[in-house]
Coordinates of C-alpha atoms in Angstrom, one line a residue:
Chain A
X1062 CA 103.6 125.3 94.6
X1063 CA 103.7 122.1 96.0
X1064 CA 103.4 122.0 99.8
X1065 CA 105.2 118.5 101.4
X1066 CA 105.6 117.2 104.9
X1067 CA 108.2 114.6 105.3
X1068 CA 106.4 111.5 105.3
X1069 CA 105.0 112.6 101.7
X1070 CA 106.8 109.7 99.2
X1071 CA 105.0 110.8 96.1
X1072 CA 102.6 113.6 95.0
X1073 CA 101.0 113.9 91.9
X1074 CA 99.3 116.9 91.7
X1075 CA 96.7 117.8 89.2
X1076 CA 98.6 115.9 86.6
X1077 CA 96.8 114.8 83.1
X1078 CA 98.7 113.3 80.2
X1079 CA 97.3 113.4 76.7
X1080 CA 98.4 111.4 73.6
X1081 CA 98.0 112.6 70.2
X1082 CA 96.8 116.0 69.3
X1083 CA 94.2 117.9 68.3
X1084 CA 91.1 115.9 67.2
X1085 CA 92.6 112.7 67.7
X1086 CA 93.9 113.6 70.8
X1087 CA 93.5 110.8 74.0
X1088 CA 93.0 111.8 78.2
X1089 CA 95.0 109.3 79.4
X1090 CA 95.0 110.9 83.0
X1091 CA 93.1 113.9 83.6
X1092 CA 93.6 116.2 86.9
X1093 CA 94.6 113.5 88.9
X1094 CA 95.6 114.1 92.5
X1095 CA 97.1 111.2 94.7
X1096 CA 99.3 111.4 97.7
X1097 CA 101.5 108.4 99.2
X1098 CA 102.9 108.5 102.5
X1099 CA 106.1 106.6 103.7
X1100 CA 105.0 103.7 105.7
X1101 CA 101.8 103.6 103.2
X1102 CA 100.7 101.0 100.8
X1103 CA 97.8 101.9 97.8
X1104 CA 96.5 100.3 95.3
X1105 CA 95.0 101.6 92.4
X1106 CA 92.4 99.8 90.8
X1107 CA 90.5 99.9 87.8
X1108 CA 89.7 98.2 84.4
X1109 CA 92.0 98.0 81.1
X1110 CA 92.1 101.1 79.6
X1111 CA 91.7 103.5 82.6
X1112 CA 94.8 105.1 82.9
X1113 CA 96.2 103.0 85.8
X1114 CA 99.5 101.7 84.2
X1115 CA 100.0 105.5 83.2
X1116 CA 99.6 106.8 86.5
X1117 CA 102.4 104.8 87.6
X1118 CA 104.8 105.3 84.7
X1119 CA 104.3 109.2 85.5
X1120 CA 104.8 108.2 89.5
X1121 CA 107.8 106.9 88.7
X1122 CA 109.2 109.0 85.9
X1123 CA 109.2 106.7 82.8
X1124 CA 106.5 109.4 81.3
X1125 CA 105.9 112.8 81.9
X1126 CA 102.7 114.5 82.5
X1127 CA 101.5 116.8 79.4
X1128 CA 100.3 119.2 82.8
X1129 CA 100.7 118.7 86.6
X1130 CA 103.5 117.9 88.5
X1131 CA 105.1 114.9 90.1
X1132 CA 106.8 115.0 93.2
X1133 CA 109.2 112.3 94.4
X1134 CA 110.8 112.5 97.9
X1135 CA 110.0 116.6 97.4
X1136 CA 111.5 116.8 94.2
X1137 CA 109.6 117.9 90.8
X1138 CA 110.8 115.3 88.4
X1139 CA 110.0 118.1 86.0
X1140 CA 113.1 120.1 86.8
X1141 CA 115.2 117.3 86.4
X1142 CA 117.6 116.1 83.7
X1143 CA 117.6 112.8 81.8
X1144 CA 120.7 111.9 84.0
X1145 CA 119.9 113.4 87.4
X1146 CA 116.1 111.6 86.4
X1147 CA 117.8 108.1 85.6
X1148 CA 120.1 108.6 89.3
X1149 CA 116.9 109.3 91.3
X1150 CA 115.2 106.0 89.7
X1151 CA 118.3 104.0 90.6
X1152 CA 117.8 105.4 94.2
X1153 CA 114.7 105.9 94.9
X1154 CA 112.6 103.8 93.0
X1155 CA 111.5 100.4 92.6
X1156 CA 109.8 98.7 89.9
X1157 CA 107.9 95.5 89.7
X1158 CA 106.1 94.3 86.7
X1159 CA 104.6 92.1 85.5
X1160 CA 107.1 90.3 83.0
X1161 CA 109.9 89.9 85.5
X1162 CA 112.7 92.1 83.2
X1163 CA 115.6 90.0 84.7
X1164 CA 119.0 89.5 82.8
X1165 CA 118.9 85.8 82.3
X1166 CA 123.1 85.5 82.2
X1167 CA 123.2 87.0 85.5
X1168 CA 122.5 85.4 88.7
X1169 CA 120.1 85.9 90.9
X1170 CA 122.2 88.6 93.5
X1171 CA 123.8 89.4 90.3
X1172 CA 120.3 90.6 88.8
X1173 CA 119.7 92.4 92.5
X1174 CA 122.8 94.1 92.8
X1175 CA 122.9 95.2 89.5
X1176 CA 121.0 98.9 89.9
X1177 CA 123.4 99.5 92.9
X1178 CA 126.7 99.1 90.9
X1179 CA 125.2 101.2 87.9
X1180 CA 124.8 103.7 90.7
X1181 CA 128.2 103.5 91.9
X1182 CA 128.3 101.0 95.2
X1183 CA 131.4 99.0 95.3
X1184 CA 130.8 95.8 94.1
X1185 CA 131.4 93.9 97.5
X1186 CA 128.6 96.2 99.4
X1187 CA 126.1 95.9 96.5
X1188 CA 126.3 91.8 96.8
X1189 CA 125.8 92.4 100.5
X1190 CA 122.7 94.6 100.1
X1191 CA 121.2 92.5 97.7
X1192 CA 122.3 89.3 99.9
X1193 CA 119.9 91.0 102.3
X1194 CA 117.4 92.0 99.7
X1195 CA 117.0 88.2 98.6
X1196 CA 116.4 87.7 102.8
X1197 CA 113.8 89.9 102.6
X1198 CA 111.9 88.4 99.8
X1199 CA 112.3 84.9 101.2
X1200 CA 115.0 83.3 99.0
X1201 CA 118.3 84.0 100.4
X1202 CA 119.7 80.1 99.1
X1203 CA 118.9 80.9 95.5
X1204 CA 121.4 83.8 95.4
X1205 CA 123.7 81.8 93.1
X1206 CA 120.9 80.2 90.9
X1207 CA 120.3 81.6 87.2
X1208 CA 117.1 82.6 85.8
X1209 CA 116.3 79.2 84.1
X1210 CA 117.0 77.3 87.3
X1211 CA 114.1 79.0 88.8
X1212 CA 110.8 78.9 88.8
X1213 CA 107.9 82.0 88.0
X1214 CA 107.5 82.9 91.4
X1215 CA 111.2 82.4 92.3
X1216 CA 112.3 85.0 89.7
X1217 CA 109.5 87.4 90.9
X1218 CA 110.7 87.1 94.2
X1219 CA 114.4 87.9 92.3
X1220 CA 112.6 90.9 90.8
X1221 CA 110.8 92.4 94.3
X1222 CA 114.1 91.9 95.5
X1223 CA 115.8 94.2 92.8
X1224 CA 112.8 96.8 93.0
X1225 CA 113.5 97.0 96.9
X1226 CA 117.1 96.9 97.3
X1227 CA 119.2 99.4 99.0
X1228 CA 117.1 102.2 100.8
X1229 CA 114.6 102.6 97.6
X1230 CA 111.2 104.4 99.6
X1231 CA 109.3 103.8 96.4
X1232 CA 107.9 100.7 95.1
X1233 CA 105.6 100.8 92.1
X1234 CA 104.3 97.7 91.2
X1235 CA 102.2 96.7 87.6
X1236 CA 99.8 93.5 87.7
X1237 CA 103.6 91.9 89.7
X1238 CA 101.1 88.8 90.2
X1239 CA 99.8 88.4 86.7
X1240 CA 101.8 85.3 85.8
X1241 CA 102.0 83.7 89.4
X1242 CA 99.9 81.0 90.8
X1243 CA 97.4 82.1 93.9
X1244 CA 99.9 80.8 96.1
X1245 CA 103.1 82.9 95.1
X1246 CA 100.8 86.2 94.3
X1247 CA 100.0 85.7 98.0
X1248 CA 103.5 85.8 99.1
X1249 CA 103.8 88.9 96.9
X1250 CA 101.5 90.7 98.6
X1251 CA 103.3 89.8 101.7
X1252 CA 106.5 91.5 100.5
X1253 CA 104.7 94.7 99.6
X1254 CA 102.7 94.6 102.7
X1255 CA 105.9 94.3 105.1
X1256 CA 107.9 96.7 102.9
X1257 CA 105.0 99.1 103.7
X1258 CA 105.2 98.2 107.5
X1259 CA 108.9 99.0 107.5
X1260 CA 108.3 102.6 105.9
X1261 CA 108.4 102.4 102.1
X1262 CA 105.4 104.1 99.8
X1263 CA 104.4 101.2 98.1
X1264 CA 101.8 101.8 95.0
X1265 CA 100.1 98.7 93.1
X1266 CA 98.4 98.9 90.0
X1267 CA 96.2 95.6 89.9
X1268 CA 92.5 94.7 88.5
X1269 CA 92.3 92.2 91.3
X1270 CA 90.4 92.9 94.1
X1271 CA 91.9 89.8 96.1
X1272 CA 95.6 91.8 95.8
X1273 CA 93.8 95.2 95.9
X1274 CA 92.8 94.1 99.6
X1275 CA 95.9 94.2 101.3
X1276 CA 96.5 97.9 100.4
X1277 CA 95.7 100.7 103.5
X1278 CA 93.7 102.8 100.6
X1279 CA 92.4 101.4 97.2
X1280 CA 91.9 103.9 94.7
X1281 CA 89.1 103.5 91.9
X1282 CA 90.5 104.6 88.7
X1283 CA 87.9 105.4 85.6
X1284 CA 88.7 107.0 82.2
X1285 CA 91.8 109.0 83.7
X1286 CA 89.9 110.2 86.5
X1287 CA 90.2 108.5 90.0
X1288 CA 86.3 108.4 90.8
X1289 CA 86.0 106.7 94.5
X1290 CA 88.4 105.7 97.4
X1291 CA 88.3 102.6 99.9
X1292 CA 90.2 103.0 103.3
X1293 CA 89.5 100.1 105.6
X1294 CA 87.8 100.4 108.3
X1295 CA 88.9 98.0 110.7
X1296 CA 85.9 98.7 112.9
X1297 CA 85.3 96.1 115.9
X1298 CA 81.7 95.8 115.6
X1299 CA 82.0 94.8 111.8
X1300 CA 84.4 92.1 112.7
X1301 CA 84.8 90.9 115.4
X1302 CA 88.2 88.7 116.6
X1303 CA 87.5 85.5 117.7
X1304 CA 86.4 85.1 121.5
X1305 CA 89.3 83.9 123.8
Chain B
X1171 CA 72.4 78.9 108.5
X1172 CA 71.3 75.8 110.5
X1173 CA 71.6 76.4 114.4
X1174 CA 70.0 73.4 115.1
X1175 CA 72.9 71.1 113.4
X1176 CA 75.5 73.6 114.7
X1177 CA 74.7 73.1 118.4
X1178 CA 74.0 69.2 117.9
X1179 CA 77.4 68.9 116.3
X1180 CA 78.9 70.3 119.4
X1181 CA 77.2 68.2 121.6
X1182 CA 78.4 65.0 119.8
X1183 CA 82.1 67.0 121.2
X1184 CA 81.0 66.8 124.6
X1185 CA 78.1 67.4 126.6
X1186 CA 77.4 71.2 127.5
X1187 CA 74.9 74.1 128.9
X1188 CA 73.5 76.6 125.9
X1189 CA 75.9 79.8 127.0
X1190 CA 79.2 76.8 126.8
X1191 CA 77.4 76.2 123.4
X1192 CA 76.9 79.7 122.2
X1193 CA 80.9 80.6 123.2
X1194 CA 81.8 77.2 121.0
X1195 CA 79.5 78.0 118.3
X1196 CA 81.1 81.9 117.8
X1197 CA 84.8 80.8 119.2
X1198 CA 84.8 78.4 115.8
X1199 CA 83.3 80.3 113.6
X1200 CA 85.2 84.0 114.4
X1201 CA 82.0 85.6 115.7
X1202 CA 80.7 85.8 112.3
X1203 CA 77.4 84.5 113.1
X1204 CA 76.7 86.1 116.6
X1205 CA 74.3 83.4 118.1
X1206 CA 71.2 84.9 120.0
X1207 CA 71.3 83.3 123.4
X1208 CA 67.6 83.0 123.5
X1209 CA 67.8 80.9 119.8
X1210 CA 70.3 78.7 121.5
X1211 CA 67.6 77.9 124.6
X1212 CA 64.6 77.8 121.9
X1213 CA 66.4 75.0 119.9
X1214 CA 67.4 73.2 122.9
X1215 CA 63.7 72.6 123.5
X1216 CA 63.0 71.5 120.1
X1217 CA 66.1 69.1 119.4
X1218 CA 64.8 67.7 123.3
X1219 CA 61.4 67.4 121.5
X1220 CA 62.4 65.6 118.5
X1221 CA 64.8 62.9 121.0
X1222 CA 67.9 64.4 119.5
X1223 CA 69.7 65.6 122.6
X1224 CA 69.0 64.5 126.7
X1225 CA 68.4 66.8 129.3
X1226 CA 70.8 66.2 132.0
X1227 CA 69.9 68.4 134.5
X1228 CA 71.6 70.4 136.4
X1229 CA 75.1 70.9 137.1
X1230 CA 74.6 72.2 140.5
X1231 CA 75.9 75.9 139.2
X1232 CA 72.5 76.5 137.9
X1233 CA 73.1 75.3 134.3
X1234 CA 71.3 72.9 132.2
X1235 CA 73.2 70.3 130.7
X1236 CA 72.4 68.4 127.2
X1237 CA 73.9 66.2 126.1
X1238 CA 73.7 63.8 122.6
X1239 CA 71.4 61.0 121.9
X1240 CA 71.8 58.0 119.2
X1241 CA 69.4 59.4 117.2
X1242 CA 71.2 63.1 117.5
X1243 CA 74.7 61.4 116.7
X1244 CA 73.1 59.8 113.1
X1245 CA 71.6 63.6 112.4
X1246 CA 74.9 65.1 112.7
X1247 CA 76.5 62.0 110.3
X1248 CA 73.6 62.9 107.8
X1249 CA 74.0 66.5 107.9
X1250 CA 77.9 65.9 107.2
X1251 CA 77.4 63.6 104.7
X1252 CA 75.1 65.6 102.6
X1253 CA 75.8 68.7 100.4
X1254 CA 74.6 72.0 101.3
X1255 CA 71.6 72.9 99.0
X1256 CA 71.5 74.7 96.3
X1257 CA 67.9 74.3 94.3
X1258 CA 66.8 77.6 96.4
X1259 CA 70.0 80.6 95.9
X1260 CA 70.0 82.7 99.5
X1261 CA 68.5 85.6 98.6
X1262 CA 70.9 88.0 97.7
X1263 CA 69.7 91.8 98.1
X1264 CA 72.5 93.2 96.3
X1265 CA 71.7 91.1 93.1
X1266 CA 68.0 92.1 93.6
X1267 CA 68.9 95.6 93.6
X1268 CA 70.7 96.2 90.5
X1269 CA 68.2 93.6 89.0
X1270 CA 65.3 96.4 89.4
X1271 CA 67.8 99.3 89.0
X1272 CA 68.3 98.2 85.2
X1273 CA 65.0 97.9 84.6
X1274 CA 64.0 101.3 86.0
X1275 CA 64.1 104.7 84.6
X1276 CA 66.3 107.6 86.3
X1277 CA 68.4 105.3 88.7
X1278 CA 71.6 106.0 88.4
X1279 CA 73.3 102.0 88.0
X1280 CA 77.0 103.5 87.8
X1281 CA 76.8 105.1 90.6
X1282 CA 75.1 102.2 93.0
X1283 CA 77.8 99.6 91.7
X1284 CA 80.6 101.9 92.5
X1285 CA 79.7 102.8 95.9
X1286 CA 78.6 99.0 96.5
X1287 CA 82.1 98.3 95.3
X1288 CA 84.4 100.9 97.8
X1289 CA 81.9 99.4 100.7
X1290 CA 83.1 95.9 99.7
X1291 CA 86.6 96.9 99.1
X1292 CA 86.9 98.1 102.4
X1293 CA 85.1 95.2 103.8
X1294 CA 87.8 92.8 101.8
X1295 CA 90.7 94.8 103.3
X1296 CA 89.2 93.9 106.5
X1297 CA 89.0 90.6 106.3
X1298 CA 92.5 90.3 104.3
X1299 CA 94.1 92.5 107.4
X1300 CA 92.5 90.1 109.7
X1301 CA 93.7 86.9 108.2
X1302 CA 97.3 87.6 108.2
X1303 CA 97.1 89.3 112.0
X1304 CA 95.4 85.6 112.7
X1305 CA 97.9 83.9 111.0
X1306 CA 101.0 85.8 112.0
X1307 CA 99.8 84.2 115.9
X1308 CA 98.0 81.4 115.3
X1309 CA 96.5 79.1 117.3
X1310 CA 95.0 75.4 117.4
X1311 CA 91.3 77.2 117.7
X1312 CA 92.3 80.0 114.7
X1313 CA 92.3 77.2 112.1
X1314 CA 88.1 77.0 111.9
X1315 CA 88.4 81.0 112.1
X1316 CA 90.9 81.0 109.4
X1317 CA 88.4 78.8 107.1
X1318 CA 86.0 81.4 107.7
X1319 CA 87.8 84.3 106.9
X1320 CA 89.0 82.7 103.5
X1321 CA 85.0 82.0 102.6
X1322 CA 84.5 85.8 103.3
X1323 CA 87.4 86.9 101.1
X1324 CA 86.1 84.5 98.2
X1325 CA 82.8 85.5 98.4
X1326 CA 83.6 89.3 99.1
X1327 CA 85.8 88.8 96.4
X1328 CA 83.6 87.1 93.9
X1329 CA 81.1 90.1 94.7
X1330 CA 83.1 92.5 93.2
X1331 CA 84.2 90.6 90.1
X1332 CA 80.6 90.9 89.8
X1333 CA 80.4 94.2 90.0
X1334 CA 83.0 94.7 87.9
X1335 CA 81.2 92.9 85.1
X1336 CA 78.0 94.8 85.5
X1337 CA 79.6 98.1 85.1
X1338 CA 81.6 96.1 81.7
X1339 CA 77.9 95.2 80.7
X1340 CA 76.4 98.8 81.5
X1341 CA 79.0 100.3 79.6
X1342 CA 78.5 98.0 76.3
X1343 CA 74.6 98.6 76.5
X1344 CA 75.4 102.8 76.7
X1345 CA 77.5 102.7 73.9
X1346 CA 75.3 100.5 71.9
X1347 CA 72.3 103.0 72.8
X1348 CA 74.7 105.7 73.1
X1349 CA 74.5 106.9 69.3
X1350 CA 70.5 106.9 69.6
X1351 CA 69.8 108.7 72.8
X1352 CA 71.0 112.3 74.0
X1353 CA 73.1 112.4 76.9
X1354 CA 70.4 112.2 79.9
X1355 CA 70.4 113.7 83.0
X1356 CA 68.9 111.1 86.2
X1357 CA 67.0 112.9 88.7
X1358 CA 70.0 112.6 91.3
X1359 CA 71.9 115.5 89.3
X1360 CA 74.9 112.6 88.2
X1361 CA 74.8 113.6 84.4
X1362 CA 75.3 110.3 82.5
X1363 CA 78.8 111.8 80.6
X1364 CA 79.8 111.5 84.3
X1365 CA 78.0 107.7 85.0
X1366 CA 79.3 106.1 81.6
X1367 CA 82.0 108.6 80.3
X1368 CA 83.2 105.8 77.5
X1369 CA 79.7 106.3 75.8
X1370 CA 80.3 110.4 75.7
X1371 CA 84.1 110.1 74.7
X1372 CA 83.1 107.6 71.9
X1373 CA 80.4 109.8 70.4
X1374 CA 82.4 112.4 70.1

């Protein structure tokens, strides 16, 4: 039903997900339609409650929708297995939240390479991929440091590295910022901004206009329903570059 | 904004002719401000008046030089030295909007806060976009433009916390009135189910 160029990442079409039943049913999501292109980076905003952190447990299969389907890459996550589901995370996917989810007696290019060997990659490719993963993210000299030895920012840094390691063309992030100073939430942004540039589909969910900002769209979200849209303008006579 | 300490503090730099001081002025301040040439003559002529800044004459190109006097220099320290003030809040149009759209029957407040919000969104991912393409090259001259970028983002940003908390507040006062009054329809055709949908889902 779906119809998908090739630089479609994700497509959720007309998806709603209820919980509960009958009278004491909830709308978490209702009829929501969002499209994210390779090479694009959206944020969705909107307040506690609104269905934002379910939009991107459905985007990234953790949940499924209760109608509507999710597309990753072309595929309908509906017609897929539990196992085939848990391969095409491994691959395709990346997570960031909030709470960093690191395995504290690994270390750090331990924790990185960790979804590649799950996945099958021989152990001494894996450490190299992740090697370059922790590059990416700024920290290639922590690789041998453990999750205490670090600090907040450090291990997110650890955790966007994980989320983007190996050719993954989907990042979903939740609130990744929420327990970082302004400082290391900027350099957050920074990673998610340049995996964008390089071609990934990269969807925040955040309440913070300031991270919201670096997106190419911002989505409002309101009661399960996305209700407005943002795409900067980028318009000369708005704002102008400095003369010279 | 005061044009009249801008253009003196330049001139405590160097000596100059208006249009070197209106490229100055916007170079340092990212062409925020655009300063009207004719503004940059008028005050001239007054800061001359008041014995703040000489009249050089000419450089022999056809411009008119000014530069600084004693009395200009000890303006410039003052203005410096002392806070910008705050007994009189710049009018602020936006606040003065939704101040007389609460208060007024059949104006839709939902909808003028969310469409206030995706106009400073987009204006934030503006000015985000352009501070990391000025700080990806920077140079000597982009720090000033830099400071003025992150004053927009702050205040862009602080607009839509605002926002934010307005629509928070709207939605508290609908539900609190939400069990007395039937669901109301504002003259625009936005039905309020669709303006405060919290209120309808909780009544039910």
């Amino acid at each position: 039903m779906s119809v998908q160029g090739p630089q479609q990442v994700l497509e959720l079409a007309k998806v709603s997900r209820t919980f509960g039943q009958g009278a004491t049913a909830v709308a978490a999501l209702r009829d929501v339609d969002l499209t994210i292109n390779a090479g694009e980076f959206v944020a969705v905003m909107g307040p506690s409650g609104s269905g934002k952190s379910s939009l991107l447990a459905l985007a990234g299969g953790l949940d499924r929708p209760t109608s509507g389907g999710v597309f990753v890459e072309s595929t309908p996550l509906a017609g897929l297995g539990l196992n085939a589901l848990a391969r095409l995370r491994r691959r395709a996917v990346g997570y960031v939240f909030q709470d960093f989810n690191l395995v504290p007696t690994l270390s750090a290019v331990e924790n990185v390479a960790l979804p590649l060997e799950l996945d099958g990659v021989p152990a001494r490719k894996a450490h190299r991929q992740a090697l370059d993963a922790l590059r990416q993210v700024g920290i290639p000299g922590l690789a041998d440091r453990f999750m205490d030895e670090m600090s907040g920012g450090q291990q997110q840094r650890v955790a966007i590295a994980r989320a983007i390691v190996g050719s993954r063309r989907l990042i979903l992030a939740d609130e990744p910022t929420g327990a970082l100073d302004s400082t290391t939430g900027h350099g957050v942004m920074e990673v998610l901004r340049s995996r964008a540039d390089d071609g990934a589909a990269v969807m925040l969910v955040t309440h913070e206009a300031r991270h919201a900002a670096w997106a190419d769209r911002v989505v409002f979200i309101r009661d399960g329903r996305i209700v407005d849209e943002a795409t900067a303008m980028h318009d000369p006579a708005v704002l102008l570059a400095p003369a010279g | 904004m005061s044009i009249r300490h801008s253009l003196l503090a330049l001139l405590q730099d160097q000596p100059r002719y208006g249009y070197q001081l209106r490229v100055e002025f916007e170079d340092r301040t990212g062409s925020t401000w655009p300063l009207n040439i004719g503004q940059v003559y008028t005050t001239l002529d007054r800061l001359e008046r008041d014995g703040l800044v000489s009249n050089d004459g000419g450089d022999g190109e056809g411009h008119v030089v000014y530069s600084i006097t004693d009395a200009g220099r000890a303006e410039v320290q003052g203005w410096f030295a002392t806070p910008v003030e705050r007994s009189n809040p710049p009018r602020n149009e936006l606040a003065i909007k939704l101040a007389l759209a609460v208060t007024l029957p059949g104006v839709d407040v939902a909808a003028i806060i969310q469409a206030q919000r995706a106009a400073s969104m987009r204006a934030l991912q503006d000015y985000t976009k352009s501070r990391r393409d000025t700080a990806a090259n920077q140079r000597a001259a982009d720090t000033a433009w830099l400071l003025v970028l992150d004053s927009l983002i702050f205040q862009t940003e602080a607009e839509i916390r605002w926002l934010d908390l307005c629509e928070a507040r709207m939605v508290q006062l609908a539900q609190a009135s939400g069990t007395r009054s039937q669901a109301r329809k504002p003259s625009n055709g936005v039905t309020a189910e669709e303006a405060a949908p919290r209120t309808a889902e909780n009544r039910r």
